[in-house]
Amino acid sequence: MSAYKSDFLNVLANRGFIHQVSEPEALDALARSATITAYIGFDCTAPSLHVGSLLPIMMLYWLQQTGHRPIALMGGGTTRVGDPSGKDESRRLLTDEIIGENLKGIRAIFAKFLKFEDAGGNADSNAIMANNADWLNGLNYIDFLRDIGRYFSINRMLAFDSVKLRLERQQELSFLEFNYMILQAYDFVELYRRYGCVLQMGGSDQWGNIVNGIDLGRRLHNAQFFALTTPLITTSSGAKMGKTAAGAVWLNADLVSPYDYWQYWRNTEDADVARFLKLFTTLPLDEIDRLAALKDAEINEAKKVLATEATALVHGRATAEQAAATARTTFEEGGLGASLPSVEVPRADLKAGLSVLVAFVKAGLATSNGEVRRAIANNAIMVNDARVTSEKAVIGEADVTAEGVVKLSLGRKRHVLLKPI
């Protein structure tokens, strides 16, 4: 169990969130005696966050649950530059319009985890949604270099892994990206000025950037700042969290359906179930210990609990229960789950005979005709639970079930309904 005395660090440690903490004893004492304001930054490189962002979101959740004030910082300004941490090449630069649209899609997720000012509760711990474009976009370059840039050592910046690894591999690192760590450090100081923020949290790859902010805050304000990072989360087989063969596991329902999201967690590797229950659900630790003790076939029950609890946090309890019921109907009862993902197709296409190859690509179950052909050769393609053995097979009106759909299946776990319109 944790040696921390504050509820905040105790919860994070016992649930497996902590990798490194700067001055842990001082932060622990502060968390016991005062309300801490802490932030995590989220760049706006896509219209939705994905499962890989859940770890920092859950840290903000537990921060607030233990009586402290979280800031979700939207990177409206820093997204224009691009964080080189963990990247082998420069990010594609986005226009202000795209960044603005991405912001809209990202903001909505935080209301499901955090209580903001209009949600009531303890005013001292009300969450804040900030956007660093508010202070970065209007900076005067010369003034910024003079007032802030003079505190940064090029020698030290070159020693950070995010820079050093790119240079050692002889991969280009633009001057634009090189400035990212300065802007992130400035964010920390600006949030201290505006909200009294003294703690920045993030992934382990952010340690150097956060330490830069601590140093800048000490130099500018003679104040004590803190860093807390999480371990890099991978599956037991070494796969990166949030990535599947079908692509990223997005949190927005219009990009990944709640059912597919539920299935992602249901397919967790046995060795990861207990760890993921601690990190990605709010279940009490004693209940998690009970589930973690399940063995052999019973571990599937723990996986279903993980899937339902994780889905409930993002999509709501009712939707999560519906996804669980659909999976039960589809897999255990051999029926047709009404909330399976669906794709509309013109009825005329079915009248003419829709190629199985085209149908599976259209449904998002494959990315190319060749991929469907390989799946057919591996006996992995089914239409209405009947095995497809020929790549020349077509789907017609006769395949539409009494429920008005055609069920497409890739393997045992991926299903999409075709809905004629």
GROMACS .gro file of N, CA and C in nm, residues 17-20 39-42 55-56 59-60 184 199-207 210 226-232:
model
   90
   17PHE      N    1  -0.111   0.495  -1.073
   17PHE     CA    2  -0.094   0.610  -1.163
   17PHE      C    3   0.045   0.673  -1.157
   18ILE      N    4   0.120   0.652  -1.051
   18ILE     CA    5   0.240   0.733  -1.028
   18ILE      C    6   0.366   0.665  -1.081
   19HIS      N    7   0.440   0.741  -1.160
   19HIS     CA    8   0.571   0.700  -1.209
   19HIS      C    9   0.680   0.781  -1.139
   20GLN      N   10   0.671   0.913  -1.147
   20GLN     CA   11   0.766   1.002  -1.081
   20GLN      C   12   0.691   1.118  -1.016
   39TYR      N   13  -0.285   2.087  -1.335
   39TYR     CA   14  -0.333   2.082  -1.474
   39TYR      C   15  -0.265   1.973  -1.554
   40ILE      N   16  -0.335   1.936  -1.662
   40ILE     CA   17  -0.280   1.850  -1.766
   40ILE      C   18  -0.318   1.912  -1.899
   41GLY      N   19  -0.224   1.914  -1.994
   41GLY     CA   20  -0.250   1.972  -2.124
   41GLY      C   21  -0.291   1.867  -2.226
   42PHE      N   22  -0.381   1.906  -2.316
   42PHE     CA   23  -0.430   1.817  -2.421
   42PHE      C   24  -0.425   1.893  -2.553
   55LEU      N   25  -0.589   0.798  -1.929
   55LEU     CA   26  -0.507   0.798  -1.808
   55LEU      C   27  -0.497   0.938  -1.748
   56PRO      N   28  -0.456   1.040  -1.825
   56PRO     CA   29  -0.454   1.175  -1.767
   56PRO      C   30  -0.593   1.226  -1.727
   59MET      N   31  -0.666   1.093  -1.393
   59MET     CA   32  -0.590   1.163  -1.289
   59MET      C   33  -0.660   1.291  -1.247
   60LEU      N   34  -0.713   1.366  -1.345
   60LEU     CA   35  -0.788   1.486  -1.312
   60LEU      C   36  -0.914   1.451  -1.234
  184GLN      N   37   0.538   2.518  -2.330
  184GLN     CA   38   0.475   2.438  -2.225
  184GLN      C   39   0.516   2.489  -2.087
  199LEU      N   40   0.090   2.240  -0.974
  199LEU     CA   41   0.123   2.102  -1.010
  199LEU      C   42   0.085   2.076  -1.156
  200GLN      N   43   0.181   2.023  -1.232
  200GLN     CA   44   0.152   1.977  -1.368
  200GLN      C   45   0.168   1.826  -1.371
  201MET      N   46   0.071   1.759  -1.430
  201MET     CA   47   0.074   1.614  -1.443
  201MET      C   48   0.077   1.575  -1.590
  202GLY      N   49   0.126   1.455  -1.618
  202GLY     CA   50   0.132   1.409  -1.757
  202GLY      C   51   0.198   1.273  -1.764
  203GLY      N   52   0.220   1.226  -1.887
  203GLY     CA   53   0.286   1.099  -1.908
  203GLY      C   54   0.435   1.108  -1.878
  204SER      N   55   0.499   0.993  -1.864
  204SER     CA   56   0.641   0.992  -1.829
  204SER      C   57   0.727   1.061  -1.934
  205ASP      N   58   0.681   1.066  -2.059
  205ASP     CA   59   0.758   1.133  -2.163
  205ASP      C   60   0.756   1.285  -2.148
  206GLN      N   61   0.672   1.336  -2.057
  206GLN     CA   62   0.661   1.480  -2.037
  206GLN      C   63   0.748   1.531  -1.922
  207TRP      N   64   0.822   1.443  -1.857
  207TRP     CA   65   0.897   1.483  -1.738
  207TRP      C   66   0.988   1.603  -1.765
  210ILE      N   67   0.794   1.927  -1.809
  210ILE     CA   68   0.735   1.975  -1.683
  210ILE      C   69   0.843   2.035  -1.594
  226PHE      N   70   0.541   2.169  -0.877
  226PHE     CA   71   0.557   2.024  -0.865
  226PHE      C   72   0.527   1.955  -0.998
  227ALA      N   73   0.585   1.835  -1.014
  227ALA     CA   74   0.561   1.750  -1.131
  227ALA      C   75   0.516   1.613  -1.084
  228LEU      N   76   0.422   1.554  -1.159
  228LEU     CA   77   0.379   1.417  -1.132
  228LEU      C   78   0.352   1.351  -1.266
  229THR      N   79   0.419   1.239  -1.291
  229THR     CA   80   0.399   1.171  -1.419
  229THR      C   81   0.352   1.027  -1.398
  230THR      N   82   0.286   0.975  -1.500
  230THR     CA   83   0.235   0.839  -1.499
  230THR      C   84   0.327   0.748  -1.580
  231PRO      N   85   0.324   0.619  -1.552
  231PRO     CA   86   0.403   0.527  -1.635
  231PRO      C   87   0.344   0.517  -1.776
  232LEU      N   88   0.428   0.477  -1.870
  232LEU     CA   89   0.379   0.449  -2.005
  232LEU      C   90   0.294   0.324  -1.998
   0.00000   0.00000   0.00000
